[in-house]
mmCIF file of C-alpha atoms in Angstrom:
data_model
loop_
_atom_site.group_PDB
_atom_site.id
_atom_site.type_symbol
_atom_site.label_atom_id
_atom_site.label_comp_id
_atom_site.label_asym_id
_atom_site.label_seq_id
_atom_site.Cartn_x
_atom_site.Cartn_y
_atom_site.Cartn_z
ATOM 1 C CA MET A 1 -10.199 -23.515 -7.959
ATOM 2 C CA THR A 2 -6.995 -25.494 -7.712
ATOM 3 C CA PRO A 3 -4.481 -24.930 -10.576
ATOM 4 C CA CYS A 4 -5.252 -28.396 -11.984
ATOM 5 C CA ILE A 5 -9.015 -27.776 -12.031
ATOM 6 C CA THR A 6 -8.443 -24.328 -13.558
ATOM 7 C CA ARG A 7 -6.428 -25.804 -16.409
ATOM 8 C CA ARG A 8 -9.105 -28.435 -17.065
ATOM 9 C CA TRP A 9 -11.803 -25.745 -17.053
ATOM 10 C CA ARG A 10 -9.852 -23.681 -19.599
ATOM 11 C CA ARG A 11 -9.424 -26.648 -21.895
ATOM 12 C CA ALA A 12 -13.097 -27.563 -21.643
ATOM 13 C CA THR A 13 -14.166 -23.974 -22.284
ATOM 14 C CA THR A 14 -11.936 -23.767 -25.337
ATOM 15 C CA ALA A 15 -13.339 -27.032 -26.688
ATOM 16 C CA VAL A 16 -16.928 -25.817 -26.240
ATOM 17 C CA LEU A 17 -16.134 -22.530 -27.969
ATOM 18 C CA ALA A 18 -14.548 -24.400 -30.877
ATOM 19 C CA ILE A 19 -17.593 -26.663 -31.249
ATOM 20 C CA LEU A 20 -19.866 -23.634 -31.291
ATOM 21 C CA GLY A 21 -17.654 -21.902 -33.840
ATOM 22 C CA ILE A 22 -16.938 -18.976 -31.518
ATOM 23 C CA THR A 23 -13.673 -17.147 -32.146
ATOM 24 C CA ILE A 24 -11.415 -16.612 -29.152
ATOM 25 C CA THR A 25 -10.921 -12.865 -28.795
ATOM 26 C CA GLY A 26 -8.918 -10.626 -26.521
ATOM 27 C CA ALA A 27 -11.922 -10.452 -24.202
ATOM 28 C CA ALA A 28 -11.934 -14.221 -23.915
ATOM 29 C CA HIS A 29 -8.253 -14.162 -23.066
ATOM 30 C CA ALA A 30 -8.995 -11.683 -20.284
ATOM 31 C CA GLN A 31 -11.334 -14.319 -18.805
ATOM 32 C CA GLY A 32 -8.518 -16.858 -18.562
ATOM 33 C CA ILE A 33 -7.990 -18.568 -21.930
ATOM 34 C CA THR A 34 -4.261 -18.643 -22.596
ATOM 35 C CA LYS A 35 -2.869 -16.875 -25.641
ATOM 36 C CA ASP A 36 -0.942 -19.908 -26.876
ATOM 37 C CA LEU A 37 -4.246 -21.529 -27.850
ATOM 38 C CA PRO A 38 -5.364 -20.650 -31.382
ATOM 39 C CA ALA A 39 -8.684 -18.973 -32.037
ATOM 40 C CA ARG A 40 -9.471 -21.769 -34.501
ATOM 41 C CA ILE A 41 -7.786 -24.598 -36.387
ATOM 42 C CA GLU A 42 -8.391 -25.026 -40.110
ATOM 43 C CA MET A 43 -7.249 -27.894 -42.332
ATOM 44 C CA TYR A 44 -6.444 -27.307 -46.013
ATOM 45 C CA PRO A 45 -5.614 -29.527 -48.988
ATOM 46 C CA ILE A 46 -2.402 -28.439 -50.732
ATOM 47 C CA PRO A 47 -2.227 -29.528 -54.383
ATOM 48 C CA SER A 48 1.427 -30.179 -55.209
ATOM 49 C CA LEU A 49 3.737 -32.337 -57.329
ATOM 50 C CA THR A 50 6.171 -35.123 -56.525
ATOM 51 C CA LEU A 51 9.312 -34.414 -58.526
ATOM 52 C CA SER A 52 12.845 -35.709 -58.643
ATOM 53 C CA ASP A 53 15.569 -33.204 -57.791
ATOM 54 C CA ARG A 54 16.597 -33.249 -61.440
ATOM 55 C CA GLN A 55 13.057 -32.379 -62.558
ATOM 56 C CA PHE A 56 12.900 -29.561 -60.027
ATOM 57 C CA LEU A 57 16.224 -28.080 -61.088
ATOM 58 C CA ALA A 58 15.380 -28.376 -64.790
ATOM 59 C CA GLY A 59 11.980 -26.743 -64.249
ATOM 60 C CA ASP A 60 10.174 -29.866 -65.432
ATOM 61 C CA GLU A 61 6.546 -29.990 -64.225
ATOM 62 C CA GLY A 62 6.053 -33.575 -65.367
ATOM 63 C CA GLY A 63 5.872 -34.980 -61.870
ATOM 64 C CA LYS A 64 3.107 -36.900 -60.156
ATOM 65 C CA PRO A 65 0.222 -34.774 -58.794
ATOM 66 C CA VAL A 66 -0.306 -35.172 -55.055
ATOM 67 C CA THR A 67 -2.538 -33.581 -52.422
ATOM 68 C CA LEU A 68 -0.875 -32.744 -49.141
ATOM 69 C CA ALA A 69 -2.332 -31.341 -45.925
ATOM 70 C CA GLY A 70 -1.782 -28.033 -44.176
ATOM 71 C CA GLU A 71 -2.902 -27.035 -40.686
ATOM 72 C CA LEU A 72 -3.609 -23.348 -40.107
ATOM 73 C CA ARG A 73 -3.754 -22.288 -36.468
ATOM 74 C CA VAL A 74 -5.316 -18.842 -36.473
ATOM 75 C CA ALA A 75 -3.965 -16.890 -33.526
ATOM 76 C CA GLN A 76 -6.241 -14.972 -31.200
ATOM 77 C CA GLY A 77 -6.936 -11.458 -32.434
ATOM 78 C CA SER A 78 -8.706 -9.752 -35.290
ATOM 79 C CA GLY A 79 -8.015 -8.707 -38.853
ATOM 80 C CA ARG A 80 -5.182 -9.945 -41.031
ATOM 81 C CA MET A 81 -2.422 -11.548 -39.012
ATOM 82 C CA PRO A 82 1.209 -12.549 -39.571
ATOM 83 C CA VAL A 83 1.916 -16.226 -40.244
ATOM 84 C CA VAL A 84 4.884 -18.545 -39.806
ATOM 85 C CA VAL A 85 4.908 -21.491 -42.232
ATOM 86 C CA LEU A 86 6.506 -24.545 -40.576
ATOM 87 C CA MET A 87 8.195 -27.296 -42.635
ATOM 88 C CA HIS A 88 9.135 -30.536 -40.884
ATOM 89 C CA GLY A 89 12.214 -32.697 -41.304
ATOM 90 C CA SER A 90 12.932 -36.311 -42.276
ATOM 91 C CA GLY A 91 10.933 -37.696 -39.366
ATOM 92 C CA GLY A 92 7.697 -35.944 -40.289
ATOM 93 C CA VAL A 93 5.691 -33.477 -38.204
ATOM 94 C CA GLY A 94 7.067 -33.814 -34.668
ATOM 95 C CA GLY A 95 6.637 -32.385 -31.212
ATOM 96 C CA ASN A 96 9.010 -29.478 -31.833
ATOM 97 C CA ILE A 97 6.543 -28.173 -34.455
ATOM 98 C CA ALA A 98 3.805 -28.084 -31.802
ATOM 99 C CA ALA A 99 6.105 -26.249 -29.393
ATOM 100 C CA TRP A 100 6.939 -23.572 -31.958
ATOM 101 C CA SER A 101 3.263 -23.228 -32.906
ATOM 102 C CA ARG A 102 2.359 -22.498 -29.283
ATOM 103 C CA THR A 103 5.163 -19.968 -29.031
ATOM 104 C CA PHE A 104 4.046 -18.087 -32.145
ATOM 105 C CA ASN A 105 0.323 -18.263 -31.356
ATOM 106 C CA ALA A 106 1.067 -16.711 -27.963
ATOM 107 C CA MET A 107 2.669 -13.777 -29.817
ATOM 108 C CA GLY A 108 -0.422 -13.239 -31.964
ATOM 109 C CA ILE A 109 1.189 -14.995 -34.963
ATOM 110 C CA SER A 110 -0.749 -17.695 -36.814
ATOM 111 C CA THR A 111 1.036 -20.860 -37.969
ATOM 112 C CA PHE A 112 0.651 -23.021 -41.064
ATOM 113 C CA VAL A 113 2.130 -26.518 -40.703
ATOM 114 C CA ILE A 114 2.792 -28.426 -43.931
ATOM 115 C CA ASP A 115 2.721 -32.226 -43.887
ATOM 116 C CA GLY A 116 4.879 -33.194 -46.848
ATOM 117 C CA PHE A 117 4.796 -36.943 -46.155
ATOM 118 C CA THR A 118 1.358 -38.382 -45.391
ATOM 119 C CA GLY A 119 -0.210 -37.507 -48.736
ATOM 120 C CA ARG A 120 2.697 -39.271 -50.432
ATOM 121 C CA GLY A 121 2.365 -42.410 -48.319
ATOM 122 C CA ILE A 122 5.652 -41.654 -46.530
ATOM 123 C CA THR A 123 6.193 -41.874 -42.770
ATOM 124 C CA ALA A 124 9.854 -40.864 -42.676
ATOM 125 C CA THR A 125 12.869 -40.586 -44.979
ATOM 126 C CA SER A 126 15.606 -40.741 -42.341
ATOM 127 C CA THR A 127 16.888 -44.179 -43.335
ATOM 128 C CA ASN A 128 16.087 -43.801 -47.043
ATOM 129 C CA GLN A 129 16.410 -40.218 -48.239
ATOM 130 C CA ALA A 130 15.895 -41.379 -51.841
ATOM 131 C CA LEU A 131 12.172 -41.806 -51.089
ATOM 132 C CA LEU A 132 11.628 -38.134 -51.908
ATOM 133 C CA GLY A 133 13.708 -35.536 -53.704
ATOM 134 C CA ARG A 134 15.319 -33.167 -51.220
ATOM 135 C CA LEU A 135 14.051 -30.138 -53.134
ATOM 136 C CA ASN A 136 10.447 -31.318 -53.330
ATOM 137 C CA PHE A 137 9.553 -29.538 -50.103
ATOM 138 C CA ILE A 138 10.251 -26.226 -51.850
ATOM 139 C CA VAL A 139 7.465 -26.939 -54.343
ATOM 140 C CA ASP A 140 5.152 -27.842 -51.440
ATOM 141 C CA ILE A 141 6.064 -24.637 -49.633
ATOM 142 C CA TYR A 142 5.294 -22.460 -52.653
ATOM 143 C CA HIS A 143 1.930 -24.223 -53.104
ATOM 144 C CA ALA A 144 1.190 -23.505 -49.443
ATOM 145 C CA LEU A 145 1.585 -19.828 -50.326
ATOM 146 C CA ASP A 146 -1.192 -20.323 -52.895
ATOM 147 C CA VAL A 147 -3.481 -21.321 -50.002
ATOM 148 C CA LEU A 148 -2.429 -18.480 -47.706
ATOM 149 C CA ALA A 149 -2.722 -15.870 -50.459
ATOM 150 C CA LYS A 150 -6.496 -16.417 -50.524
ATOM 151 C CA HIS A 151 -7.116 -16.385 -46.776
ATOM 152 C CA PRO A 152 -8.925 -13.317 -45.357
ATOM 153 C CA ARG A 153 -7.116 -13.546 -41.995
ATOM 154 C CA VAL A 154 -3.586 -13.690 -43.435
ATOM 155 C CA ASP A 155 -1.436 -10.591 -43.913
ATOM 156 C CA PRO A 156 0.304 -11.331 -47.237
ATOM 157 C CA GLU A 157 3.197 -9.000 -46.385
ATOM 158 C CA ARG A 158 3.983 -10.801 -43.118
ATOM 159 C CA ILE A 159 4.545 -14.487 -43.888
ATOM 160 C CA VAL A 160 7.795 -16.129 -42.732
ATOM 161 C CA LEU A 161 9.145 -19.571 -43.628
ATOM 162 C CA MET A 162 10.740 -21.717 -40.928
ATOM 163 C CA GLY A 163 11.996 -25.280 -41.419
ATOM 164 C CA PHE A 164 13.892 -28.001 -39.619
ATOM 165 C CA SER A 165 16.619 -30.334 -40.986
ATOM 166 C CA ARG A 166 15.297 -31.497 -44.400
ATOM 167 C CA GLY A 167 12.666 -28.775 -43.983
ATOM 168 C CA GLY A 168 15.418 -26.375 -42.938
ATOM 169 C CA GLN A 169 17.236 -27.111 -46.166
ATOM 170 C CA ALA A 170 14.009 -26.300 -48.038
ATOM 171 C CA ALA A 171 13.550 -23.111 -46.010
ATOM 172 C CA LEU A 172 17.083 -22.041 -46.908
ATOM 173 C CA TYR A 173 17.025 -22.758 -50.636
ATOM 174 C CA ALA A 174 13.455 -21.528 -51.156
ATOM 175 C CA SER A 175 15.117 -18.110 -50.932
ATOM 176 C CA LEU A 176 16.913 -18.622 -54.260
ATOM 177 C CA GLN A 177 15.661 -16.148 -56.834
ATOM 178 C CA ARG A 178 15.861 -18.776 -59.558
ATOM 179 C CA PHE A 179 13.570 -21.197 -57.715
ATOM 180 C CA HIS A 180 11.214 -18.423 -56.655
ATOM 181 C CA LYS A 181 10.735 -17.258 -60.242
ATOM 182 C CA ARG A 182 10.230 -20.749 -61.651
ATOM 183 C CA TRP A 183 8.026 -22.400 -59.056
ATOM 184 C CA ASN A 184 6.279 -19.753 -56.936
ATOM 185 C CA THR A 185 3.021 -18.780 -58.662
ATOM 186 C CA SER A 186 1.249 -17.358 -55.590
ATOM 187 C CA GLY A 187 2.123 -13.716 -56.198
ATOM 188 C CA LEU A 188 3.566 -13.599 -52.654
ATOM 189 C CA GLN A 189 7.014 -13.951 -51.215
ATOM 190 C CA PHE A 190 8.216 -14.645 -47.734
ATOM 191 C CA ALA A 191 9.200 -11.798 -45.446
ATOM 192 C CA ALA A 192 12.098 -13.877 -44.049
ATOM 193 C CA TYR A 193 13.557 -17.390 -43.921
ATOM 194 C CA ILE A 194 14.468 -19.217 -40.686
ATOM 195 C CA PRO A 195 16.240 -22.561 -41.300
ATOM 196 C CA PHE A 196 17.115 -24.747 -38.310
ATOM 197 C CA TYR A 197 20.080 -27.151 -38.705
ATOM 198 C CA PRO A 198 19.786 -27.440 -42.518
ATOM 199 C CA ASP A 199 22.002 -29.448 -44.835
ATOM 200 C CA CYS A 200 24.203 -27.070 -46.862
ATOM 201 C CA SER A 201 26.350 -29.683 -48.615
ATOM 202 C CA THR A 202 25.011 -29.026 -52.134
ATOM 203 C CA THR A 203 26.105 -26.156 -54.374
ATOM 204 C CA TYR A 204 23.414 -25.059 -56.809
ATOM 205 C CA ARG A 205 23.812 -22.800 -59.795
ATOM 206 C CA ASP A 206 23.282 -19.123 -58.996
ATOM 207 C CA ASP A 207 22.790 -19.997 -55.329
ATOM 208 C CA THR A 208 24.024 -16.599 -54.135
ATOM 209 C CA GLU A 209 21.248 -14.849 -56.062
ATOM 210 C CA LEU A 210 18.534 -14.592 -53.418
ATOM 211 C CA VAL A 211 15.262 -12.758 -53.007
ATOM 212 C CA ALA A 212 15.830 -9.577 -51.026
ATOM 213 C CA ARG A 213 14.722 -10.934 -47.653
ATOM 214 C CA PRO A 214 16.656 -11.769 -44.461
ATOM 215 C CA ILE A 215 17.812 -15.304 -43.663
ATOM 216 C CA ARG A 216 18.480 -16.386 -40.083
ATOM 217 C CA ILE A 217 20.059 -19.834 -39.663
ATOM 218 C CA PHE A 218 20.257 -21.650 -36.317
ATOM 219 C CA HIS A 219 22.605 -24.607 -35.933
ATOM 220 C CA GLY A 220 24.464 -26.720 -33.401
ATOM 221 C CA GLY A 221 28.238 -26.916 -33.242
ATOM 222 C CA PRO A 222 28.489 -30.696 -32.639
ATOM 223 C CA ASP A 223 25.768 -31.585 -35.205
ATOM 224 C CA ASP A 224 27.062 -34.702 -37.040
ATOM 225 C CA TYR A 225 23.898 -35.148 -39.116
ATOM 226 C CA ASN A 226 24.053 -31.856 -41.039
ATOM 227 C CA PRO A 227 27.400 -30.326 -40.026
ATOM 228 C CA VAL A 228 27.460 -26.601 -39.405
ATOM 229 C CA ARG A 229 30.752 -26.238 -41.293
ATOM 230 C CA THR A 230 29.041 -26.551 -44.696
ATOM 231 C CA CYS A 231 26.531 -23.879 -43.745
ATOM 232 C CA LYS A 232 29.338 -21.597 -42.567
ATOM 233 C CA ALA A 233 30.970 -21.907 -45.974
ATOM 234 C CA PHE A 234 27.704 -21.103 -47.748
ATOM 235 C CA VAL A 235 27.041 -18.137 -45.465
ATOM 236 C CA GLU A 236 30.503 -16.757 -46.254
ATOM 237 C CA ARG A 237 29.688 -16.885 -49.963
ATOM 238 C CA LEU A 238 26.319 -15.229 -49.384
ATOM 239 C CA ARG A 239 27.827 -12.427 -47.309
ATOM 240 C CA ALA A 240 30.492 -11.849 -49.949
ATOM 241 C CA ALA A 241 27.584 -11.360 -52.356
ATOM 242 C CA GLY A 242 26.024 -8.788 -50.009
ATOM 243 C CA ARG A 243 23.110 -10.904 -48.758
ATOM 244 C CA ASP A 244 21.301 -10.374 -45.445
ATOM 245 C CA VAL A 245 22.148 -13.672 -43.759
ATOM 246 C CA GLU A 246 23.190 -14.610 -40.229
ATOM 247 C CA LEU A 247 24.137 -17.965 -38.729
ATOM 248 C CA THR A 248 23.849 -18.556 -34.987
ATOM 249 C CA GLU A 249 25.813 -21.552 -33.748
ATOM 250 C CA TYR A 250 25.096 -23.071 -30.339
ATOM 251 C CA PRO A 251 27.544 -25.250 -28.372
ATOM 252 C CA ASP A 252 26.477 -28.601 -26.916
ATOM 253 C CA SER A 253 23.566 -28.648 -29.367
ATOM 254 C CA PRO A 254 23.024 -31.800 -31.434
ATOM 255 C CA HIS A 255 20.805 -32.166 -34.465
ATOM 256 C CA GLY A 256 17.256 -31.420 -33.346
ATOM 257 C CA PHE A 257 18.404 -29.430 -30.324
ATOM 258 C CA ASP A 258 15.126 -27.456 -30.216
ATOM 259 C CA LEU A 259 13.481 -30.620 -28.856
ATOM 260 C CA GLY A 260 14.723 -29.000 -25.668
ATOM 261 C CA LEU A 261 11.574 -26.861 -25.861
ATOM 262 C CA LEU A 262 9.742 -30.064 -24.866
ATOM 263 C CA GLY A 263 12.154 -30.698 -22.000
ATOM 264 C CA ALA A 264 14.347 -33.192 -23.871
ATOM 265 C CA ASN A 265 17.927 -33.099 -22.593
ATOM 266 C CA MET A 266 19.646 -35.994 -24.306
ATOM 267 C CA LEU A 267 21.838 -37.287 -27.103
ATOM 268 C CA ALA A 268 20.917 -40.449 -28.970
ATOM 269 C CA LEU A 269 22.059 -42.423 -31.983
ATOM 270 C CA ALA A 270 19.765 -42.319 -35.025
ATOM 271 C CA PRO A 271 20.265 -45.929 -36.195
ATOM 272 C CA LYS A 272 20.735 -46.369 -39.956
ATOM 273 C CA ALA A 273 19.840 -42.729 -40.633
ATOM 274 C CA GLN A 274 21.637 -41.479 -43.737
ATOM 275 C CA THR A 275 23.859 -38.417 -43.636
ATOM 276 C CA VAL A 276 25.692 -36.665 -46.463
ATOM 277 C CA ARG A 277 27.979 -34.898 -43.973
ATOM 278 C CA ASN A 278 31.095 -35.869 -45.941
ATOM 279 C CA CYS A 279 29.642 -35.479 -49.433
ATOM 280 C CA ARG A 280 30.245 -32.565 -51.784
ATOM 281 C CA ILE A 281 27.401 -32.311 -54.251
ATOM 282 C CA VAL A 282 27.176 -29.835 -57.117
ATOM 283 C CA GLU A 283 24.520 -29.118 -59.723
ATOM 284 C CA GLY A 284 25.599 -30.159 -63.192
ATOM 285 C CA ASP A 285 24.080 -29.845 -66.646
ATOM 286 C CA GLY A 286 20.360 -30.453 -67.024
ATOM 287 C CA GLY A 287 19.757 -30.366 -63.280
ATOM 288 C CA MET A 288 21.842 -33.466 -62.577
ATOM 289 C CA LEU A 289 23.335 -33.556 -59.085
ATOM 290 C CA ILE A 290 26.984 -34.617 -59.251
ATOM 291 C CA ASN A 291 29.240 -36.128 -56.596
ATOM 292 C CA ALA A 292 32.163 -33.697 -56.741
ATOM 293 C CA GLU A 293 34.652 -36.395 -55.719
ATOM 294 C CA THR A 294 33.700 -38.984 -58.333
ATOM 295 C CA GLN A 295 32.299 -36.609 -60.976
ATOM 296 C CA GLN A 296 29.425 -39.097 -61.355
ATOM 297 C CA PRO A 297 25.709 -38.568 -60.673
ATOM 298 C CA PHE A 298 25.133 -38.526 -56.915
ATOM 299 C CA THR A 299 23.167 -41.386 -55.342
ATOM 300 C CA TYR A 300 22.571 -42.470 -51.764
ATOM 301 C CA GLN A 301 24.694 -45.531 -52.490
ATOM 302 C CA ASP A 302 27.804 -43.342 -52.868
ATOM 303 C CA ALA A 303 30.712 -44.024 -50.520
ATOM 304 C CA CYS A 304 30.442 -40.545 -49.004
ATOM 305 C CA VAL A 305 26.981 -41.325 -47.583
ATOM 306 C CA GLU A 306 27.368 -42.389 -43.970
ATOM 307 C CA PHE A 307 25.045 -43.671 -41.256
ATOM 308 C CA ASP A 308 24.166 -43.444 -37.555
ATOM 309 C CA PRO A 309 24.398 -39.702 -36.792
ATOM 310 C CA HIS A 310 23.170 -38.355 -33.473
ATOM 311 C CA VAL A 311 20.038 -36.423 -32.524
ATOM 312 C CA GLY A 312 18.975 -34.888 -29.259
ATOM 313 C CA GLY A 313 17.712 -31.908 -27.345
ATOM 314 C CA ASN A 314 19.227 -29.112 -25.273
ATOM 315 C CA PRO A 315 16.749 -27.079 -23.183
ATOM 316 C CA ALA A 316 19.162 -24.186 -22.579
ATOM 317 C CA THR A 317 20.112 -23.555 -26.198
ATOM 318 C CA ALA A 318 16.576 -24.330 -27.392
ATOM 319 C CA GLU A 319 15.351 -21.524 -25.152
ATOM 320 C CA ALA A 320 18.109 -19.215 -26.414
ATOM 321 C CA ALA A 321 17.056 -19.948 -29.991
ATOM 322 C CA ARG A 322 13.393 -19.435 -29.119
ATOM 323 C CA GLN A 323 14.226 -16.035 -27.663
ATOM 324 C CA ALA A 324 16.312 -15.070 -30.694
ATOM 325 C CA VAL A 325 13.570 -16.097 -33.128
ATOM 326 C CA THR A 326 10.795 -14.327 -31.214
ATOM 327 C CA ASP A 327 12.877 -11.147 -30.900
ATOM 328 C CA PHE A 328 13.550 -11.235 -34.646
ATOM 329 C CA LEU A 329 9.860 -11.719 -35.470
ATOM 330 C CA ARG A 330 8.698 -8.982 -33.119
ATOM 331 C CA THR A 331 10.919 -6.550 -34.952
ATOM 332 C CA LEU A 332 10.132 -7.888 -38.441
ATOM 333 C CA PHE A 333 6.366 -7.976 -37.889
ATOM 334 C CA LYS A 334 6.328 -4.774 -35.830
ATOM 335 C CA LEU A 335 4.629 -6.439 -32.870
ATOM 336 C CA SER A 336 4.230 -4.676 -29.552
#
């Protein structure tokens, strides 16, 4: 067979197996089905809440009930398997999520992708971040753990959280002990946290008190959407408090640089996208977020909120980050 025909045959075979409900095993892989294809794909409803940031911080459950969707890609193999939970950014579930899912499935790691927008009637928040509280994704993430805790193919001791941009911010702050105690009712906790280019411009109360799990942050030096400098400052505070946190900064890597995994090698303006790159936000009394410069409640109409940051991809640094993440997970999950 030519390579093209072989690829088509593999895809067709996989589709037939899926229709018949046949799990892809190691034996099937030996016959030519690539490891980056999941054994099966399962869709789950995720009951959650839509809360304001103030409600979240105050521990107020009086938000609006919502049902979100989660996609579990069960990797090839048998028994209980490790899982990476993937949380998207302000643009919704994008192509970089698919690229990371393939990478992890090929390692024998299942993936659970959370869609935090569609169930809320949101397509994107890039140009209007006020559409959804920035901390709401943390509630969604903890409710996703409720789903995974009941799954017979999930190893509850080997679940990692990875997020990007707005989802990276959620992946970072979901590690706070205070939030974990108040909102996580699953009985599980993540084995590690992997935020990509998160926003670190907000200082929360007790934000150096973390669950005892490693955090690995990946960021780009020239990122003008969520500047790395604010994350460096936060990491310094966390290290001073004795936390297991590392920040890897890549040169020539704009916001969204892991789009390079899809071959994207570009830099583009994100028209009218909001950025708080020059804001300093602190948590005040009753969960109110305060603009540190004005000492007034923060809003996206504040003068510090700017527009038109850049996004792009860098294949070289995306591959370096992919290698760093996979090396970390092989060690953490004790994979061969």
